[in-house]
């Protein structure tokens, strides 16, 4: 007897063919290619706002724009504009260019620049440094220099309840936390106020998000805008060791990652998949109140993410896989990227990078942080 | 005299009341459509008329209506876009305050065509007094049996709701408008899905401009073919133009599409020419979002043909040498206008009005404004001019809604046509920052 298979759509992405189910987005199709063959990781469009487990995310940051050069087998015309791959569904016979298309790389470089012009570049004092998607995005797709000479926009820091701090100046308005808050609570207390580049994340009138799962906004935040106050300034991620563990929790699955410094658990987070996404949200008790090894059953070392600085040689220029074209483009339009640094340890690299790129901004925000 | 479709009776005293409006042929289109036509026939007339959306994009209205999805058991909505906030555009305001019943009659006929039983007029929040005028007119129409249950005994029900906006330009973008109408933050939605499939409350929805809908009574009374006979080619019918700037007679004019720009600008029937003692420098033909044109490309196209007030002729030459009819906001600049200052002013507006959802527009509009501010105030460099062009390119086409494009085009076109003037601000910062200082061409530099 023949099995009834759903009709699969065949698409070509950067010259690679893949078959996916109808309803799949271009982004998911690209991820499927990478999941089948890890050497294609660099082909996957970057996602700064899309977050697969959260309904409604995507389409905002424009980091994932790609060129559709053939709409489908039936309608072979190209799409007139670049489209966000995270929310654009595939059609049978669609042909997509990502790293092979100069317009895409140009636009993406623009998005990096736009996201950075008002960013404080305070990585040296930011708890997110080392696991920040904006750092990765800028490193992999941006130019080495900024052309922005104006004042940067700043906001005051706010506490969102006892555990979470909002550092709005670092926010890229990806709306992930807004969707999280929306989907974990039935009260609308967390959202966006004002508009344009004055828009800010807010819990109206600084009302704390009072929900057992509110801590998850920290994990979904791609940058250091929402940080864990129990971890604040405790350590740098690259000094910590992630270990998977679980406990019998009445509220959530109890499956977490513990971050050790020596013998001490200094942070608890949900587990993230290879795309930096949390599949199982955890409760605030597990996250903020269980910081003893004795609270947990240890499973073993956590899988280190592609995006983590803990993964060996993350920022070694000779090992970083950049699409050839991106390198060519970067070389042709801006000053050459300085790839001649010497590499000793990961810490040195990070320090050096931060120092080179962020001198002024660091100084400013360090001063600000002292006050 | 040119044909008037919308404004023929605008000066009749009391035309904003039901009685007077009715005496001048008002609401006959409702009687005709509801009693003698099917909804499909009304849509067919709209298609035949060739009338194009008057909100800016110029999409054929009948065609838009025919795309409306009609799933069983799901309500359909008609929403009238009366958020008019584009700098230079003030025609809908004029039409609604003078002829509220014309819009209401258009809404009834259009709702009937689309099978909508609850329709909305989303009015710019600053226009509170217009909202009151509309509400009063709706009450009158309801009393006379033209709105509400079982209209004129035909069994057709329609409720018409006037909704004030919150005063944000972005809520004029159709999907932001729908979000706002649903009581949410006015963020534009990603498309697809288009409103015709999933609009208000996820139901099929048509959004049309005030002026587009106000054409419907005439089209029903006189037929789509009669409407299509007015105008030139695919620019059928008449259009309201709100003329402002350095002209002798600013105001709102109804023109037959196809009048030449020269006639519209210089004849006494319309703008009456550039104000006395001054000469034409530039024109923004269709509201602040469209590319600005320099004097030599205003009355003639690049090929030396007469430029006409039509969708096609105004965009002749693409963005290199053309512009757009847009929403009909006709802004005239004489030689006393500083293009750099004006560009900065427009770009300040878009920076202020960006909703902030997508990175290119949120960050890029502010960046362009700051660089333009610097140039205008004598602190710019030559490199800034190219930087502006590059930023505008990186915004254009890469955003969720067309506000990004609308912010990019005025900057790109001003530099395309007036680069010398930008350069003068860099090379002559002292002169350029004197009060009222304007670049007068290379001769003045000596
Ligand atoms: C930023 C922005 C603002 C807009 N503002 C208005 C407006 O105030 N009034 C309007 O009718 N259309 C406006 N539009 C166009 C609408 O999105 C939509 O195209 C129009 O309402 C459709 O009606 P029409 O086909 O009758 O023109 C705006 C579009 C954008 C991108
Ligand atoms: S705070 Fe973080 S998660 Fe929330 S919108 Fe900003 S960057 Fe995104
Ligand atoms: S283009 Fe601007 S206004 Fe439109 S959705 Fe993006 S940020 Fe908002
Ligand atoms: S990830 Fe697709 S737009 Fe942000």
Coordinates of N, CA and C in Angstrom, one line a residue, chain B residues 299-405:
Chain B
X299 N 6.4 71.8 -15.5 CA 5.3 71.9 -16.5 C 5.6 71.1 -17.8
X300 N 6.9 70.6 -17.9 CA 7.3 69.7 -19.0 C 7.9 68.5 -18.5
X301 N 7.7 67.4 -19.1 CA 8.5 66.2 -18.7 C 9.9 66.3 -19.3
X302 N 10.7 65.3 -19.0 CA 12.1 65.3 -19.5 C 12.1 65.2 -21.0
X303 N 11.0 64.6 -21.6 CA 11.0 64.6 -23.1 C 10.4 65.8 -23.7
X304 N 10.2 66.8 -22.9 CA 9.6 68.1 -23.5 C 8.1 68.1 -23.7
X305 N 7.5 67.0 -23.3 CA 6.0 67.0 -23.4 C 5.4 67.8 -22.3
X306 N 4.1 68.2 -22.5 CA 3.4 68.9 -21.4 C 3.2 68.0 -20.3
X307 N 3.4 68.4 -19.1 CA 3.1 67.5 -18.0 C 1.7 67.7 -17.6
X308 N 0.9 66.7 -17.4 CA -0.5 66.8 -17.1 C -0.7 66.3 -15.6
X309 N -1.8 66.8 -15.1 CA -2.2 66.3 -13.8 C -2.9 64.9 -13.9
X310 N -2.1 63.9 -14.1 CA -2.6 62.5 -14.2 C -1.6 61.7 -13.5
X311 N -2.1 60.5 -13.1 CA -1.1 59.5 -12.4 C 0.1 59.2 -13.3
X312 N -0.2 59.1 -14.6 CA 0.9 58.6 -15.5 C 1.8 59.8 -15.8
X313 N 1.3 60.9 -16.1 CA 2.2 62.0 -16.6 C 3.0 62.5 -15.5
X314 N 2.5 62.6 -14.2 CA 3.3 63.1 -13.1 C 4.4 62.1 -12.8
X315 N 4.2 60.9 -13.1 CA 5.3 59.9 -12.8 C 6.1 59.6 -14.0
X316 N 5.9 60.3 -15.1 CA 6.7 60.1 -16.3 C 8.2 60.4 -16.0
X317 N 9.0 59.4 -16.5 CA 10.4 59.6 -16.2 C 10.9 58.9 -15.0
X318 N 9.9 58.2 -14.3 CA 10.3 57.5 -13.1 C 10.8 58.5 -12.0
X319 N 11.6 58.0 -11.1 CA 12.1 58.9 -10.0 C 13.2 59.8 -10.5
X320 N 13.8 59.4 -11.7 CA 14.9 60.2 -12.1 C 14.4 61.6 -12.5
X321 N 13.3 61.7 -13.3 CA 12.8 63.0 -13.7 C 11.3 63.2 -13.4
X322 N 10.7 62.3 -12.7 CA 9.3 62.4 -12.4 C 9.0 62.4 -11.0
X323 N 7.7 62.3 -10.7 CA 7.2 62.3 -9.3 C 6.0 61.4 -9.2
X324 N 5.0 61.8 -8.4 CA 3.7 61.1 -8.3 C 2.6 62.0 -8.0
X325 N 1.4 61.6 -8.4 CA 0.2 62.3 -8.1 C -0.2 62.2 -6.6
X326 N 0.1 61.0 -6.1 CA 0.0 60.8 -4.7 C -1.4 61.1 -4.2
X327 N -1.5 61.8 -3.1 CA -2.8 62.2 -2.5 C -3.2 63.5 -2.9
X328 N -2.5 64.2 -3.9 CA -2.9 65.5 -4.4 C -2.6 66.7 -3.5
X329 N -1.5 66.5 -2.8 CA -1.0 67.7 -2.0 C 0.0 68.4 -2.8
X330 N -0.4 69.5 -3.4 CA 0.3 70.3 -4.4 C 1.0 71.4 -3.7
X331 N 2.3 71.3 -3.4 CA 3.1 72.3 -2.6 C 4.1 73.0 -3.5
X332 N 3.9 74.3 -3.6 CA 4.7 75.1 -4.6 C 5.7 75.9 -3.8
X333 N 7.0 75.9 -4.3 CA 8.1 76.6 -3.7 C 8.6 77.7 -4.7
X334 N 8.7 78.9 -4.2 CA 9.3 79.9 -5.1 C 10.8 80.0 -4.7
X335 N 11.5 81.0 -5.2 CA 13.0 81.1 -5.1 C 13.4 81.4 -3.6
X336 N 12.4 81.8 -2.8 CA 12.8 82.1 -1.4 C 12.9 80.9 -0.5
X337 N 12.5 79.7 -1.1 CA 12.5 78.5 -0.2 C 13.8 77.8 -0.3
X338 N 14.3 77.5 0.9 CA 15.6 76.7 1.0 C 15.3 75.2 0.9
X339 N 15.8 74.6 -0.1 CA 15.5 73.1 -0.2 C 16.0 72.3 0.9
X340 N 17.2 72.7 1.4 CA 17.8 71.9 2.5 C 16.9 72.0 3.7
X341 N 16.5 73.2 4.0 CA 15.7 73.4 5.2 C 14.3 72.6 5.0
X342 N 13.8 72.7 3.8 CA 12.5 72.0 3.6 C 12.7 70.5 3.7
X343 N 13.8 70.0 3.2 CA 14.0 68.6 3.3 C 14.2 68.1 4.8
X344 N 14.9 69.0 5.5 CA 15.1 68.7 6.9 C 13.7 68.7 7.6
X345 N 12.9 69.7 7.2 CA 11.6 69.8 7.8 C 10.7 68.5 7.6
X346 N 10.7 68.1 6.3 CA 9.9 66.8 6.0 C 10.5 65.7 6.8
X347 N 11.8 65.6 6.8 CA 12.4 64.4 7.4 C 12.2 64.4 8.9
X348 N 12.1 65.6 9.5 CA 11.7 65.7 10.9 C 10.3 65.1 11.2
X349 N 9.5 65.4 10.2 CA 8.1 64.8 10.3 C 8.1 63.3 10.3
X350 N 8.9 62.7 9.3 CA 8.9 61.2 9.3 C 9.6 60.6 10.5
X351 N 10.6 61.3 10.9 CA 11.2 60.8 12.2 C 10.2 60.7 13.3
X352 N 9.5 61.8 13.4 CA 8.5 61.9 14.5 C 7.4 60.9 14.4
X353 N 7.0 60.5 13.1 CA 5.9 59.7 12.9 C 6.1 58.2 12.7
X354 N 7.4 57.9 12.6 CA 7.7 56.4 12.4 C 7.2 55.7 13.6
X355 N 6.6 54.5 13.3 CA 6.0 53.8 14.5 C 7.1 53.1 15.3
X356 N 8.3 52.8 14.6 CA 9.4 52.3 15.4 C 9.5 50.8 15.3
X357 N 8.7 50.1 14.5 CA 8.7 48.7 14.5 C 9.9 48.1 13.8
X358 N 10.2 48.6 12.6 CA 11.3 48.0 11.8 C 12.6 48.9 11.9
X359 N 13.7 48.2 12.0 CA 14.9 49.0 12.2 C 15.3 50.0 11.2
X360 N 15.2 49.7 9.9 CA 15.6 50.7 8.9 C 14.9 52.1 9.1
X361 N 13.5 52.0 9.3 CA 12.8 53.2 9.4 C 12.9 53.9 10.8
X362 N 12.9 53.1 11.9 CA 13.0 53.6 13.2 C 14.3 54.4 13.4
X363 N 15.4 53.7 13.0 CA 16.7 54.4 13.2 C 17.1 55.3 12.0
X364 N 16.7 54.9 10.8 CA 17.2 55.6 9.6 C 16.5 57.0 9.5
X365 N 15.2 57.1 9.9 CA 14.5 58.4 9.8 C 15.2 59.4 10.8
X366 N 15.5 59.0 12.0 CA 16.2 59.8 12.9 C 17.6 60.2 12.5
X367 N 18.2 59.3 11.9 CA 19.6 59.6 11.4 C 19.6 60.6 10.3
X368 N 18.7 60.4 9.3 CA 18.6 61.4 8.3 C 18.3 62.8 8.8
X369 N 17.3 62.8 9.8 CA 17.0 64.1 10.3 C 18.1 64.8 10.9
X370 N 18.9 64.0 11.7 CA 20.1 64.6 12.4 C 21.1 65.1 11.4
X371 N 21.4 64.4 10.4 CA 22.4 64.8 9.4 C 21.9 66.1 8.7
X372 N 20.6 66.1 8.3 CA 20.0 67.2 7.6 C 20.0 68.5 8.5
X373 N 19.8 68.2 9.8 CA 19.8 69.3 10.7 C 21.2 69.9 10.8
X374 N 22.2 69.1 10.8 CA 23.6 69.5 10.8 C 23.9 70.3 9.5
X375 N 23.5 69.8 8.4 CA 23.8 70.5 7.1 C 23.1 71.8 7.1
X376 N 21.9 71.9 7.5 CA 21.1 73.1 7.5 C 21.7 74.1 8.4
X377 N 22.3 73.7 9.5 CA 22.9 74.6 10.5 C 24.4 74.8 10.3
X378 N 24.9 74.5 9.1 CA 26.3 74.9 8.7 C 27.3 74.0 9.3
X379 N 27.0 72.8 9.8 CA 28.0 71.9 10.4 C 28.2 70.6 9.5
X380 N 27.7 70.7 8.3 CA 27.8 69.4 7.5 C 29.1 69.3 6.7
X381 N 29.3 68.2 6.2 CA 30.5 68.0 5.3 C 29.9 67.4 4.0
X382 N 30.8 67.4 2.9 CA 30.4 66.9 1.6 C 30.0 65.4 1.8
X383 N 30.7 64.7 2.6 CA 30.5 63.3 2.8 C 29.1 63.1 3.3
X384 N 28.5 64.0 4.1 CA 27.2 63.8 4.6 C 26.1 63.7 3.5
X385 N 26.4 64.4 2.4 CA 25.4 64.4 1.3 C 25.3 63.0 0.7
X386 N 26.4 62.3 0.5 CA 26.4 60.9 0.0 C 25.9 60.0 1.1
X387 N 26.2 60.3 2.3 CA 25.7 59.5 3.4 C 24.2 59.5 3.4
X388 N 23.6 60.7 3.2 CA 22.1 60.7 3.2 C 21.5 59.9 2.1
X389 N 22.2 59.9 0.9 CA 21.7 59.1 -0.2 C 21.8 57.6 0.1
X390 N 22.9 57.3 0.8 CA 23.0 55.9 1.1 C 22.0 55.4 2.2
X391 N 21.8 56.3 3.2 CA 20.8 55.9 4.2 C 19.5 55.7 3.5
X392 N 19.1 56.7 2.7 CA 17.8 56.6 2.1 C 17.6 55.3 1.3
X393 N 18.7 54.9 0.6 CA 18.7 53.6 -0.2 C 18.5 52.4 0.7
X394 N 19.1 52.5 1.9 CA 19.0 51.3 2.8 C 17.7 51.3 3.5
X395 N 16.9 52.3 3.5 CA 15.6 52.3 4.1 C 14.6 51.8 3.0
X396 N 14.7 52.5 1.8 CA 13.7 52.3 0.7 C 13.6 50.8 0.4
X397 N 12.3 50.4 0.4 CA 12.0 49.0 0.0 C 12.3 47.9 1.1
X398 N 12.9 48.3 2.2 CA 13.3 47.3 3.2 C 12.5 47.3 4.4
X399 N 11.3 48.0 4.4 CA 10.6 48.2 5.6 C 9.2 47.5 5.5
X400 N 8.5 47.5 6.7 CA 7.2 46.8 6.7 C 6.2 47.6 5.9
X401 N 6.1 48.9 6.1 CA 5.1 49.7 5.4 C 5.8 50.8 4.6
X402 N 5.0 51.5 3.8 CA 5.6 52.5 2.9 C 6.1 53.8 3.6
X403 N 5.9 53.9 4.9 CA 6.4 55.1 5.5 C 7.9 55.2 5.3
X404 N 8.6 54.1 5.3 CA 10.0 54.1 5.1 C 10.3 54.7 3.8
X405 N 9.6 54.3 2.7 CA 9.8 54.9 1.4 C 9.5 56.3 1.4

